[in-house]
Amino acid sequence: MKSLIWVLLAGLALSSAAQASLINRGGGMIYDDDRNLTWLADANYAQTSGYVGDGLMSWPDANAWAANLSYGGYTDWRLPTALNQDLSGPCGSGDGCTGSEMGHLFYSELGGVAGESILSSSDPDLVKFSNIQPNAYWSGTEKEIHISQAWFFGMDNGYQGFTKFTNFYAWAVRDGDVAVVPEPATLLLLGLGMAGLGLARRRR
């Protein structure tokens, strides 16, 4: 009986993980298994948490916010990198850059189209996130040689560019996966299973 319960729970977890590369881990965290990267589900958490009124920050302030963020039991949050997955690049300014972490999320995961807001996408994974702003987000990557500039990515149009002389939004990520926060249905199933196990023991 006990073995059957654990096999059932493991099967549920594996089946949900196998169906998508963006996996809702619960607790406001979304895991991208293509990039081995965890995103905050709230794309404007700096505002939601009360850190800054509207969520808009300078590049130094955005980096400081991410570096000092403690969320979900983790303290190693950062801004997304504009580098490609093999650490080359960035791929340059313009549309269609899928190599950066935000570019991969926009184009490859959420079905974004160059020149259009990500909010117009019909991709079902979009609902896993909240508070995505139709504006630009800072990366944590400064421009090579010209460190007076830093890369940003527009969730309003899929455009990647660079500047440091304005305020943009910040979206925190961390390397690797996170522990799964059990959903209520999973907890209910576990509770029923343990209750069944208890009844089976009493009958012996």
mmCIF file of C-alpha atoms in Angstrom, residues 18-91:
data_model
loop_
_atom_site.group_PDB
_atom_site.id
_atom_site.type_symbol
_atom_site.label_atom_id
_atom_site.label_comp_id
_atom_site.label_asym_id
_atom_site.label_seq_id
_atom_site.Cartn_x
_atom_site.Cartn_y
_atom_site.Cartn_z
ATOM 1 C CA ALA A 18 7.525 15.915 -18.948
ATOM 2 C CA GLN A 19 4.829 17.948 -20.654
ATOM 3 C CA ALA A 20 6.437 21.393 -20.625
ATOM 4 C CA SER A 21 9.774 23.132 -20.481
ATOM 5 C CA LEU A 22 8.264 25.881 -18.306
ATOM 6 C CA ILE A 23 7.282 24.147 -15.088
ATOM 7 C CA ASN A 24 5.327 25.807 -12.306
ATOM 8 C CA ARG A 25 7.156 24.822 -9.127
ATOM 9 C CA GLY A 26 4.667 26.622 -6.921
ATOM 10 C CA GLY A 27 5.468 29.410 -4.510
ATOM 11 C CA GLY A 28 5.684 31.947 -7.330
ATOM 12 C CA MET A 29 8.585 30.288 -9.163
ATOM 13 C CA ILE A 30 8.711 28.956 -12.741
ATOM 14 C CA TYR A 31 11.467 26.577 -13.863
ATOM 15 C CA ASP A 32 12.754 26.607 -17.453
ATOM 16 C CA ASP A 33 14.292 23.181 -17.996
ATOM 17 C CA ASP A 34 15.723 24.229 -21.374
ATOM 18 C CA ARG A 35 17.985 26.756 -19.684
ATOM 19 C CA ASN A 36 18.099 25.251 -16.177
ATOM 20 C CA LEU A 37 16.836 28.571 -14.897
ATOM 21 C CA THR A 38 14.146 29.631 -12.434
ATOM 22 C CA TRP A 39 12.090 32.783 -13.019
ATOM 23 C CA LEU A 40 9.977 34.664 -10.541
ATOM 24 C CA ALA A 41 6.398 34.169 -11.669
ATOM 25 C CA ASP A 42 5.724 37.819 -10.809
ATOM 26 C CA ALA A 43 7.485 39.855 -13.489
ATOM 27 C CA ASN A 44 7.160 43.061 -11.475
ATOM 28 C CA TYR A 45 7.838 41.771 -7.985
ATOM 29 C CA ALA A 46 9.811 44.905 -7.121
ATOM 30 C CA GLN A 47 6.499 46.762 -7.205
ATOM 31 C CA THR A 48 4.370 43.968 -5.718
ATOM 32 C CA SER A 49 6.707 43.664 -2.725
ATOM 33 C CA GLY A 50 6.686 47.419 -2.150
ATOM 34 C CA TYR A 51 10.378 47.819 -2.951
ATOM 35 C CA VAL A 52 9.710 50.576 -5.484
ATOM 36 C CA GLY A 53 6.442 52.300 -6.340
ATOM 37 C CA ASP A 54 5.971 51.387 -10.006
ATOM 38 C CA GLY A 55 8.767 48.848 -10.469
ATOM 39 C CA LEU A 56 10.874 51.093 -12.701
ATOM 40 C CA MET A 57 14.537 51.339 -11.682
ATOM 41 C CA SER A 58 17.908 52.458 -12.937
ATOM 42 C CA TRP A 59 20.346 49.724 -13.955
ATOM 43 C CA PRO A 60 22.399 49.918 -10.718
ATOM 44 C CA ASP A 61 19.255 49.898 -8.580
ATOM 45 C CA ALA A 62 17.803 46.930 -10.484
ATOM 46 C CA ASN A 63 20.991 44.928 -9.966
ATOM 47 C CA ALA A 64 21.070 45.797 -6.277
ATOM 48 C CA TRP A 65 17.428 44.768 -5.874
ATOM 49 C CA ALA A 66 17.995 41.360 -7.486
ATOM 50 C CA ALA A 67 21.269 40.719 -5.641
ATOM 51 C CA ASN A 68 19.647 41.416 -2.263
ATOM 52 C CA LEU A 69 16.392 39.612 -2.971
ATOM 53 C CA SER A 70 15.411 36.772 -0.659
ATOM 54 C CA TYR A 71 12.511 34.773 -2.056
ATOM 55 C CA GLY A 72 11.279 31.215 -1.690
ATOM 56 C CA GLY A 73 14.164 30.398 0.635
ATOM 57 C CA TYR A 74 16.771 31.431 -1.956
ATOM 58 C CA THR A 75 19.118 34.424 -1.925
ATOM 59 C CA ASP A 76 21.043 33.914 -5.186
ATOM 60 C CA TRP A 77 18.709 35.866 -7.462
ATOM 61 C CA ARG A 78 20.053 38.038 -10.268
ATOM 62 C CA LEU A 79 18.973 39.858 -13.415
ATOM 63 C CA PRO A 80 18.823 37.768 -16.622
ATOM 64 C CA THR A 81 21.969 37.719 -18.732
ATOM 65 C CA ALA A 82 22.023 39.038 -22.289
ATOM 66 C CA LEU A 83 24.705 36.501 -23.226
ATOM 67 C CA ASN A 84 23.951 33.417 -25.293
ATOM 68 C CA GLN A 85 23.696 30.045 -23.570
ATOM 69 C CA ASP A 86 27.336 29.246 -24.452
ATOM 70 C CA LEU A 87 28.329 32.610 -22.881
ATOM 71 C CA SER A 88 29.134 34.145 -26.266
ATOM 72 C CA GLY A 89 27.506 37.299 -27.510
ATOM 73 C CA PRO A 90 25.287 39.123 -26.873
ATOM 74 C CA CYS A 91 23.829 38.479 -30.307
#
